[in-house]
mmCIF file of C-alpha atoms and ligand atoms in Angstrom:
data_model
loop_
_atom_site.group_PDB
_atom_site.id
_atom_site.type_symbol
_atom_site.label_atom_id
_atom_site.label_comp_id
_atom_site.label_asym_id
_atom_site.label_seq_id
_atom_site.Cartn_x
_atom_site.Cartn_y
_atom_site.Cartn_z
ATOM 1 C CA SER A 1 37.317 13.211 6.517
ATOM 2 C CA LYS A 2 38.418 16.758 5.717
ATOM 3 C CA GLU A 3 41.887 15.445 4.886
ATOM 4 C CA GLN A 4 40.521 13.097 2.248
ATOM 5 C CA GLY A 5 38.167 15.714 0.886
ATOM 6 C CA ARG A 6 41.128 17.978 0.130
ATOM 7 C CA ASN A 7 43.532 15.468 -1.283
ATOM 8 C CA SER A 8 41.491 12.894 -3.115
ATOM 9 C CA ILE A 9 38.175 12.251 -4.726
ATOM 10 C CA CYS A 10 35.905 10.759 -2.120
ATOM 11 C CA PHE A 11 33.161 8.665 -3.662
ATOM 12 C CA PHE A 12 31.255 7.778 -0.538
ATOM 13 C CA SER A 13 30.825 9.638 2.691
ATOM 14 C CA PRO A 14 31.133 7.342 5.723
ATOM 15 C CA ALA A 15 27.359 7.583 6.176
ATOM 16 C CA GLN A 16 26.734 6.538 2.564
ATOM 17 C CA HIS A 17 29.202 3.712 2.917
ATOM 18 C CA GLU A 18 27.391 2.482 5.986
ATOM 19 C CA ALA A 19 24.022 2.763 4.237
ATOM 20 C CA THR A 20 25.360 0.698 1.322
ATOM 21 C CA LEU A 21 26.715 -1.924 3.662
ATOM 22 C CA SER A 22 23.470 -2.187 5.537
ATOM 23 C CA ARG A 23 21.539 -2.526 2.280
ATOM 24 C CA TYR A 24 23.719 -5.533 1.445
ATOM 25 C CA ARG A 25 23.183 -6.877 4.916
ATOM 26 C CA ILE A 26 19.410 -6.386 4.667
ATOM 27 C CA ALA A 27 19.320 -8.027 1.218
ATOM 28 C CA GLY A 28 21.108 -11.085 2.614
ATOM 29 C CA LEU A 29 18.839 -11.296 5.611
ATOM 30 C CA LEU A 30 15.703 -10.910 3.459
ATOM 31 C CA GLN A 31 16.342 -14.210 1.716
ATOM 32 C CA GLN A 32 16.699 -15.838 5.099
ATOM 33 C CA ALA A 33 13.526 -14.078 6.285
ATOM 34 C CA LEU A 34 11.585 -15.694 3.433
ATOM 35 C CA ASP A 35 12.943 -19.122 4.319
ATOM 36 C CA ASN A 36 12.315 -18.707 8.058
ATOM 37 C CA ASP A 37 8.852 -17.137 8.027
ATOM 38 C CA GLU A 38 9.936 -13.871 9.636
ATOM 39 C CA PHE A 39 7.188 -11.785 7.988
ATOM 40 C CA HIS A 40 3.639 -11.204 9.079
ATOM 41 C CA MET A 41 0.790 -9.004 7.898
ATOM 42 C CA VAL A 42 -1.080 -6.296 9.780
ATOM 43 C CA TYR A 43 -4.396 -4.804 8.687
ATOM 44 C CA GLN A 44 -5.657 -1.232 8.918
ATOM 45 C CA PRO A 45 -9.423 -0.565 8.773
ATOM 46 C CA GLN A 46 -11.011 1.596 6.081
ATOM 47 C CA ILE A 47 -14.412 3.142 6.749
ATOM 48 C CA GLU A 48 -17.098 4.787 4.668
ATOM 49 C CA VAL A 49 -16.993 8.482 5.577
ATOM 50 C CA ASP A 50 -20.760 9.145 5.482
ATOM 51 C CA SER A 51 -21.922 6.192 7.550
ATOM 52 C CA GLY A 52 -18.753 5.314 9.482
ATOM 53 C CA LYS A 53 -19.317 1.737 8.369
ATOM 54 C CA LEU A 54 -16.317 -0.606 8.246
ATOM 55 C CA ILE A 55 -15.761 -1.498 4.576
ATOM 56 C CA GLY A 56 -12.370 -3.120 4.366
ATOM 57 C CA VAL A 57 -8.735 -3.216 5.383
ATOM 58 C CA GLU A 58 -5.348 -2.435 3.869
ATOM 59 C CA ALA A 59 -2.771 -5.197 4.317
ATOM 60 C CA LEU A 60 0.692 -3.974 5.386
ATOM 61 C CA ILE A 61 3.722 -6.210 5.715
ATOM 62 C CA ARG A 62 5.898 -6.410 8.853
ATOM 63 C CA TRP A 63 9.333 -7.955 9.290
ATOM 64 C CA TYR A 64 10.807 -8.892 12.607
ATOM 65 C CA SER A 65 14.427 -9.893 11.999
ATOM 66 C CA PRO A 66 16.214 -11.748 14.824
ATOM 67 C CA GLN A 67 19.409 -9.910 13.807
ATOM 68 C CA LEU A 68 18.041 -6.405 13.111
ATOM 69 C CA GLY A 69 14.818 -6.239 15.121
ATOM 70 C CA GLN A 70 11.720 -4.662 13.570
ATOM 71 C CA VAL A 71 12.568 -3.290 10.118
ATOM 72 C CA SER A 72 10.186 -0.818 8.450
ATOM 73 C CA PRO A 73 8.767 -1.731 5.020
ATOM 74 C CA GLU A 74 9.890 1.717 3.882
ATOM 75 C CA VAL A 75 13.424 0.398 4.391
ATOM 76 C CA PHE A 76 13.229 -3.209 3.242
ATOM 77 C CA ILE A 77 10.761 -3.006 0.328
ATOM 78 C CA PRO A 78 13.155 -0.836 -1.761
ATOM 79 C CA VAL A 79 16.016 -3.222 -0.890
ATOM 80 C CA ALA A 80 13.884 -6.213 -1.882
ATOM 81 C CA GLU A 81 13.139 -4.465 -5.208
ATOM 82 C CA ASP A 82 16.837 -3.899 -5.963
ATOM 83 C CA ALA A 83 17.828 -7.389 -4.838
ATOM 84 C CA GLY A 84 15.252 -9.108 -7.062
ATOM 85 C CA LEU A 85 13.335 -10.379 -4.041
ATOM 86 C CA ILE A 86 10.200 -8.265 -4.338
ATOM 87 C CA GLU A 87 8.326 -10.911 -6.298
ATOM 88 C CA ALA A 88 8.841 -13.462 -3.553
ATOM 89 C CA VAL A 89 8.096 -11.000 -0.736
ATOM 90 C CA GLY A 90 5.138 -9.485 -2.603
ATOM 91 C CA TYR A 91 3.518 -12.831 -3.336
ATOM 92 C CA TRP A 92 4.056 -14.017 0.198
ATOM 93 C CA ALA A 93 2.175 -10.903 1.383
ATOM 94 C CA LEU A 94 -0.522 -11.455 -1.223
ATOM 95 C CA GLU A 95 -1.202 -15.079 -0.355
ATOM 96 C CA GLN A 96 -1.164 -14.407 3.376
ATOM 97 C CA SER A 97 -3.641 -11.506 2.989
ATOM 98 C CA ILE A 98 -6.010 -13.568 0.845
ATOM 99 C CA ALA A 99 -5.868 -16.524 3.250
ATOM 100 C CA GLU A 100 -6.622 -14.315 6.268
ATOM 101 C CA THR A 101 -9.441 -12.443 4.503
ATOM 102 C CA MET A 102 -10.992 -15.795 3.601
ATOM 103 C CA LYS A 103 -10.871 -16.899 7.247
ATOM 104 C CA TRP A 104 -12.745 -13.727 8.260
ATOM 105 C CA LEU A 105 -15.276 -14.288 5.516
ATOM 106 C CA GLU A 106 -15.908 -17.847 6.729
ATOM 107 C CA LYS A 107 -16.663 -16.383 10.161
ATOM 108 C CA GLY A 108 -19.190 -13.974 8.663
ATOM 109 C CA LEU A 109 -16.920 -10.939 8.620
ATOM 110 C CA GLU A 110 -16.953 -9.620 5.047
ATOM 111 C CA LEU A 111 -14.119 -7.178 4.431
ATOM 112 C CA LYS A 112 -12.583 -5.819 1.260
ATOM 113 C CA ILE A 113 -8.865 -6.419 1.180
ATOM 114 C CA SER A 114 -6.398 -3.908 -0.337
ATOM 115 C CA VAL A 115 -2.889 -5.171 -1.056
ATOM 116 C CA ASN A 116 0.160 -3.111 -2.084
ATOM 117 C CA PHE A 117 1.962 -4.042 -5.312
ATOM 118 C CA SER A 118 5.393 -2.798 -6.251
ATOM 119 C CA ALA A 119 6.016 -1.360 -9.725
ATOM 120 C CA ARG A 120 8.622 -4.103 -10.190
ATOM 121 C CA GLN A 121 5.928 -6.752 -9.867
ATOM 122 C CA PHE A 122 4.134 -5.202 -12.843
ATOM 123 C CA GLN A 123 7.315 -4.945 -14.918
ATOM 124 C CA ARG A 124 7.686 -8.701 -14.777
ATOM 125 C CA GLY A 125 4.099 -9.249 -15.870
ATOM 126 C CA GLU A 126 1.912 -12.165 -14.789
ATOM 127 C CA VAL A 127 0.389 -10.163 -11.937
ATOM 128 C CA ALA A 128 -3.136 -10.837 -13.194
ATOM 129 C CA SER A 129 -2.599 -14.591 -13.733
ATOM 130 C CA ARG A 130 -0.986 -15.094 -10.374
ATOM 131 C CA LEU A 131 -3.522 -13.018 -8.464
ATOM 132 C CA LEU A 132 -6.507 -14.642 -10.175
ATOM 133 C CA ALA A 133 -5.030 -18.083 -9.491
ATOM 134 C CA LEU A 134 -4.719 -17.274 -5.780
ATOM 135 C CA LEU A 135 -8.263 -15.876 -5.554
ATOM 136 C CA ASN A 136 -9.421 -19.095 -7.140
ATOM 137 C CA LYS A 137 -7.336 -21.283 -4.851
ATOM 138 C CA TYR A 138 -8.840 -19.664 -1.729
ATOM 139 C CA GLN A 139 -12.267 -19.098 -3.325
ATOM 140 C CA LEU A 140 -12.152 -15.413 -2.376
ATOM 141 C CA PRO A 141 -14.614 -13.360 -4.496
ATOM 142 C CA ALA A 142 -12.629 -11.037 -6.814
ATOM 143 C CA GLU A 143 -15.039 -8.209 -5.910
ATOM 144 C CA LEU A 144 -13.498 -8.125 -2.443
ATOM 145 C CA PHE A 145 -9.984 -7.549 -3.750
ATOM 146 C CA VAL A 146 -8.310 -4.161 -4.349
ATOM 147 C CA VAL A 147 -4.874 -3.783 -5.971
ATOM 148 C CA GLU A 148 -2.960 -0.734 -4.681
ATOM 149 C CA LEU A 149 -0.263 0.546 -6.981
ATOM 150 C CA THR A 150 1.637 3.798 -7.318
ATOM 151 C CA GLU A 151 2.084 6.125 -10.240
ATOM 152 C CA THR A 152 5.563 4.653 -10.810
ATOM 153 C CA CYS A 153 3.877 1.605 -12.373
ATOM 154 C CA PHE A 154 2.671 3.794 -15.235
ATOM 155 C CA VAL A 155 5.927 5.626 -15.738
ATOM 156 C CA HIS A 156 8.088 2.569 -16.401
ATOM 157 C CA SER A 157 5.765 0.100 -18.050
ATOM 158 C CA ALA A 158 2.478 1.799 -18.827
ATOM 159 C CA GLU A 159 1.313 -0.621 -21.508
ATOM 160 C CA ALA A 160 2.196 -3.814 -19.677
ATOM 161 C CA THR A 161 0.602 -2.482 -16.487
ATOM 162 C CA GLU A 162 -2.539 -1.421 -18.329
ATOM 163 C CA CYS A 163 -2.928 -4.910 -19.855
ATOM 164 C CA GLU A 164 -2.753 -6.515 -16.438
ATOM 165 C CA LEU A 165 -5.225 -4.025 -14.953
ATOM 166 C CA VAL A 166 -7.761 -4.495 -17.726
ATOM 167 C CA ARG A 167 -7.684 -8.255 -17.215
ATOM 168 C CA LEU A 168 -8.078 -7.962 -13.456
ATOM 169 C CA ARG A 169 -11.010 -5.563 -13.770
ATOM 170 C CA GLU A 170 -12.758 -7.913 -16.176
ATOM 171 C CA HIS A 171 -12.780 -10.381 -13.311
ATOM 172 C CA GLY A 172 -14.120 -7.855 -10.790
ATOM 173 C CA VAL A 173 -10.870 -6.902 -9.029
ATOM 174 C CA ARG A 174 -10.667 -3.182 -8.292
ATOM 175 C CA ILE A 175 -7.650 -0.912 -8.791
ATOM 176 C CA ALA A 176 -6.519 1.958 -6.557
ATOM 177 C CA ILE A 177 -3.765 4.528 -7.137
ATOM 178 C CA ASP A 178 -1.764 4.872 -3.929
ATOM 179 C CA ASP A 179 -0.046 8.006 -2.563
ATOM 180 C CA PHE A 180 -1.952 10.117 -5.063
ATOM 181 C CA GLY A 181 -0.488 13.586 -5.533
ATOM 182 C CA THR A 182 3.098 12.725 -4.642
ATOM 183 C CA GLY A 183 4.277 11.417 -8.022
ATOM 184 C CA PHE A 184 3.793 12.725 -11.517
ATOM 185 C CA SER A 185 0.038 12.946 -11.122
ATOM 186 C CA SER A 186 -0.553 13.751 -14.712
ATOM 187 C CA LEU A 187 -4.264 13.941 -15.382
ATOM 188 C CA SER A 188 -3.802 12.325 -18.761
ATOM 189 C CA TYR A 189 -2.678 8.945 -17.487
ATOM 190 C CA ILE A 190 -5.341 8.888 -14.809
ATOM 191 C CA ARG A 191 -7.921 9.449 -17.493
ATOM 192 C CA ASN A 192 -6.489 6.765 -19.761
ATOM 193 C CA MET A 193 -5.810 4.049 -17.221
ATOM 194 C CA SER A 194 -8.196 1.437 -15.890
ATOM 195 C CA LEU A 195 -8.761 2.622 -12.349
ATOM 196 C CA ASP A 196 -11.492 2.541 -9.712
ATOM 197 C CA MET A 197 -10.128 4.465 -6.744
ATOM 198 C CA ILE A 198 -7.686 7.141 -5.738
ATOM 199 C CA LYS A 199 -5.958 7.233 -2.361
ATOM 200 C CA ILE A 200 -5.018 10.799 -1.463
ATOM 201 C CA ASP A 201 -1.610 10.832 0.202
ATOM 202 C CA ARG A 202 -1.511 11.678 3.893
ATOM 203 C CA SER A 203 0.753 14.692 3.267
ATOM 204 C CA PHE A 204 -2.348 16.421 1.819
ATOM 205 C CA ILE A 205 -4.742 15.180 4.488
ATOM 206 C CA SER A 206 -2.469 16.521 7.246
ATOM 207 C CA GLN A 207 -2.945 19.991 5.718
ATOM 208 C CA ILE A 208 -6.731 20.114 5.496
ATOM 209 C CA ASN A 209 -7.142 21.789 8.852
ATOM 210 C CA ALA A 210 -4.189 24.144 8.490
ATOM 211 C CA GLU A 211 -4.542 27.836 7.739
ATOM 212 C CA ASN A 212 -3.688 27.513 4.066
ATOM 213 C CA SER A 213 -5.122 26.209 0.841
ATOM 214 C CA GLY A 214 -4.855 22.561 1.965
ATOM 215 C CA GLY A 215 -8.597 22.059 2.179
ATOM 216 C CA ARG A 216 -9.215 23.514 -1.255
ATOM 217 C CA LEU A 217 -6.514 21.329 -2.768
ATOM 218 C CA VAL A 218 -8.096 18.181 -1.354
ATOM 219 C CA GLN A 219 -11.519 19.429 -2.474
ATOM 220 C CA ALA A 220 -10.137 19.781 -6.018
ATOM 221 C CA MET A 221 -8.687 16.252 -5.932
ATOM 222 C CA ILE A 222 -12.002 14.828 -4.732
ATOM 223 C CA ASP A 223 -14.063 16.714 -7.314
ATOM 224 C CA MET A 224 -11.693 15.748 -10.110
ATOM 225 C CA SER A 225 -11.809 12.090 -9.080
ATOM 226 C CA HIS A 226 -15.591 12.076 -8.885
ATOM 227 C CA ALA A 227 -15.785 13.708 -12.321
ATOM 228 C CA MET A 228 -13.870 10.670 -13.593
ATOM 229 C CA GLU A 229 -16.131 8.346 -11.592
ATOM 230 C CA LEU A 230 -13.338 7.310 -9.252
ATOM 231 C CA GLU A 231 -13.887 6.611 -5.588
ATOM 232 C CA VAL A 232 -11.723 8.576 -3.138
ATOM 233 C CA VAL A 233 -9.952 7.232 -0.052
ATOM 234 C CA ALA A 234 -8.193 9.628 2.331
ATOM 235 C CA GLU A 235 -5.056 8.234 3.981
ATOM 236 C CA GLY A 236 -3.545 9.361 7.268
ATOM 237 C CA VAL A 237 -6.757 10.581 8.912
ATOM 238 C CA GLU A 238 -5.426 11.416 12.362
ATOM 239 C CA SER A 239 -8.213 13.394 14.049
ATOM 240 C CA ALA A 240 -11.983 13.715 14.347
ATOM 241 C CA GLN A 241 -11.563 17.148 12.808
ATOM 242 C CA ASP A 242 -9.853 15.700 9.714
ATOM 243 C CA LEU A 243 -12.710 13.257 9.337
ATOM 244 C CA ALA A 244 -15.349 15.980 9.724
ATOM 245 C CA VAL A 245 -13.727 18.097 7.005
ATOM 246 C CA LEU A 246 -13.459 15.086 4.683
ATOM 247 C CA LYS A 247 -17.157 14.442 5.169
ATOM 248 C CA GLN A 248 -17.908 18.028 4.156
ATOM 249 C CA LEU A 249 -15.682 17.680 1.105
ATOM 250 C CA GLY A 250 -17.539 14.562 -0.033
ATOM 251 C CA CYS A 251 -14.690 12.076 0.448
ATOM 252 C CA ASP A 252 -15.896 8.459 0.141
ATOM 253 C CA MET A 253 -13.610 6.477 2.444
ATOM 254 C CA ALA A 254 -11.101 7.128 5.202
ATOM 255 C CA GLN A 255 -8.175 5.336 6.785
ATOM 256 C CA GLY A 256 -5.825 6.483 9.544
ATOM 257 C CA TYR A 257 -4.775 6.396 13.170
ATOM 258 C CA HIS A 258 -7.934 8.257 14.225
ATOM 259 C CA ILE A 259 -9.962 5.251 13.109
ATOM 260 C CA ALA A 260 -7.456 2.527 13.974
ATOM 261 C CA ARG A 261 -3.786 1.570 13.718
ATOM 262 C CA PRO A 262 -2.761 -1.410 11.622
ATOM 263 C CA MET A 263 -3.189 -4.630 13.669
ATOM 264 C CA THR A 264 -2.677 -8.373 13.447
ATOM 265 C CA ALA A 265 -5.354 -10.556 11.893
ATOM 266 C CA SER A 266 -6.657 -11.774 15.242
ATOM 267 C CA ASP A 267 -6.699 -8.266 16.783
ATOM 268 C CA LEU A 268 -8.529 -6.995 13.712
ATOM 269 C CA GLU A 269 -11.163 -9.677 14.108
ATOM 270 C CA GLY A 270 -11.869 -8.601 17.689
ATOM 271 C CA TRP A 271 -11.784 -4.924 16.756
ATOM 272 C CA ALA A 272 -14.230 -5.409 13.872
ATOM 273 C CA MET A 273 -16.681 -7.448 15.971
ATOM 274 C CA SER A 274 -16.986 -4.668 18.552
ATOM 275 C CA TYR A 275 -16.704 -1.698 16.187
ATOM 276 C CA GLU A 276 -19.644 0.646 16.058
ATOM 277 C CA PRO A 277 -19.764 3.597 13.639
HETATM 278 P P1 LIG B 1 1.432 2.994 2.148
HETATM 279 O O1 LIG B 1 0.930 1.958 1.221
HETATM 280 O O2 LIG B 1 1.178 4.411 1.800
HETATM 281 O O3 LIG B 1 0.810 2.611 3.568
HETATM 282 C C1 LIG B 1 0.365 3.546 4.498
HETATM 283 C C2 LIG B 1 1.390 3.771 5.586
HETATM 284 O O4 LIG B 1 0.936 4.821 6.438
HETATM 285 C C3 LIG B 1 1.582 2.560 6.484
HETATM 286 O O5 LIG B 1 2.949 2.555 6.909
HETATM 287 C C4 LIG B 1 0.646 2.884 7.661
HETATM 288 O O6 LIG B 1 1.005 2.221 8.860
HETATM 289 C C5 LIG B 1 0.847 4.369 7.776
HETATM 290 N N1 LIG B 1 -0.312 5.057 8.369
HETATM 291 C C6 LIG B 1 -1.597 4.664 8.376
HETATM 292 N N2 LIG B 1 -2.388 5.592 8.977
HETATM 293 C C7 LIG B 1 -1.579 6.592 9.368
HETATM 294 C C8 LIG B 1 -1.806 7.846 10.061
HETATM 295 O O7 LIG B 1 -2.930 8.197 10.433
HETATM 296 N N3 LIG B 1 -0.713 8.626 10.270
HETATM 297 C C9 LIG B 1 0.544 8.263 9.861
HETATM 298 N N4 LIG B 1 1.545 9.092 10.129
HETATM 299 N N5 LIG B 1 0.791 7.093 9.213
HETATM 300 C C10 LIG B 1 -0.261 6.266 8.961
HETATM 301 P P2 LIG B 1 3.829 1.226 6.871
HETATM 302 O O8 LIG B 1 2.988 0.044 7.284
HETATM 303 O O9 LIG B 1 5.085 1.517 7.598
HETATM 304 O O10 LIG B 1 4.128 1.027 5.326
HETATM 305 C C11 LIG B 1 4.948 1.921 4.640
HETATM 306 C C12 LIG B 1 4.944 1.659 3.157
HETATM 307 O O11 LIG B 1 5.574 0.396 2.862
HETATM 308 C C13 LIG B 1 3.547 1.549 2.566
HETATM 309 O O12 LIG B 1 3.039 2.828 2.349
HETATM 310 C C14 LIG B 1 3.844 0.791 1.286
HETATM 311 O O13 LIG B 1 4.310 1.658 0.295
HETATM 312 C C15 LIG B 1 4.963 -0.139 1.708
HETATM 313 N N6 LIG B 1 4.405 -1.483 1.997
HETATM 314 C C16 LIG B 1 3.863 -1.969 3.142
HETATM 315 N N7 LIG B 1 3.468 -3.249 2.993
HETATM 316 C C17 LIG B 1 3.756 -3.594 1.708
HETATM 317 C C18 LIG B 1 3.585 -4.801 0.914
HETATM 318 O O14 LIG B 1 3.040 -5.827 1.366
HETATM 319 N N8 LIG B 1 4.032 -4.746 -0.387
HETATM 320 C C19 LIG B 1 4.602 -3.631 -0.927
HETATM 321 N N9 LIG B 1 5.006 -3.649 -2.207
HETATM 322 N N10 LIG B 1 4.761 -2.488 -0.222
HETATM 323 C C20 LIG B 1 4.346 -2.470 1.072
HETATM 324 CA CA1 LIG B 2 -0.949 1.503 0.210
HETATM 325 CA CA1 LIG B 3 -0.398 5.325 0.583
HETATM 326 CA CA1 LIG B 4 3.409 5.670 1.142
#
């Protein structure tokens, strides 16, 4: 309150205090969520820009908490990281995604699967061993698997991350940099790291049809990536116009609400069977 502000040092505003409390509450409920199977995965299609062909899906985690309702991953993933629960949550998501991709494959639906990894998972190491063990357990070809990680992974533990990536790529797993353009985006680490793909953040894609330099910026990102022999995925493609511009700019793959929203494994199966480019 104003009174407090004048007479004492106030460490937390009421809003901050509430946010802290709810982080504790979420952390407590996350452990319970793991025990009670409250998570599920949804999958968002990725298409080849030129042909419109369905190539793969990105796996995104969902949490329905009986106490809190639907909680966004943008809220609970950071809490899971701070609470030391990201390994458990991350590997749950990983195993579930691999199992569901394998079921599609057995039905003749071959899709690449992209899974998000938190920087914290790479700090602990053993990402490569654990992922390769799961691919082996489900007999999913490594060539169908894409690791999505953000630039943060290189800031905090560049060498450890690089070791893991090299090992994964030796086995055929592919590596994508997520949210490209929003972090440090130093060209030097992109050049030095073992990567296959770049995912241009949707904040850039939403600008490509605006009356500014948005299109040229995305063009530069695409050209730069191609010069380094990296494939480019555009995120957040929300209109036919976005997609048309991306085609002109030579973008390789696209993902976004214009193509499809993320959906459950069984909805995805139906969607894919009836999809026509
Ligand atoms: P992300 O990896 O950048 O995922 C893309 C987000 O954009 C998803 O939000 C997706 O639903 C949303 N999106 C897709 N197309 C469009 C579009 O056309 N327009 C707009 N406005 N949004 C679009 P979601 O599912 O809420 O996930 C948010 C973030 O949470 C993800 O961002 C990712 O960083 C994190 N996340 C989700 N699942 C996992 C997971 O299994 N593990 C980890 N470590 N992080 C995850
Ligand atoms: Ca992602
Ligand atoms: Ca992203
Ligand atoms: Ca993001």
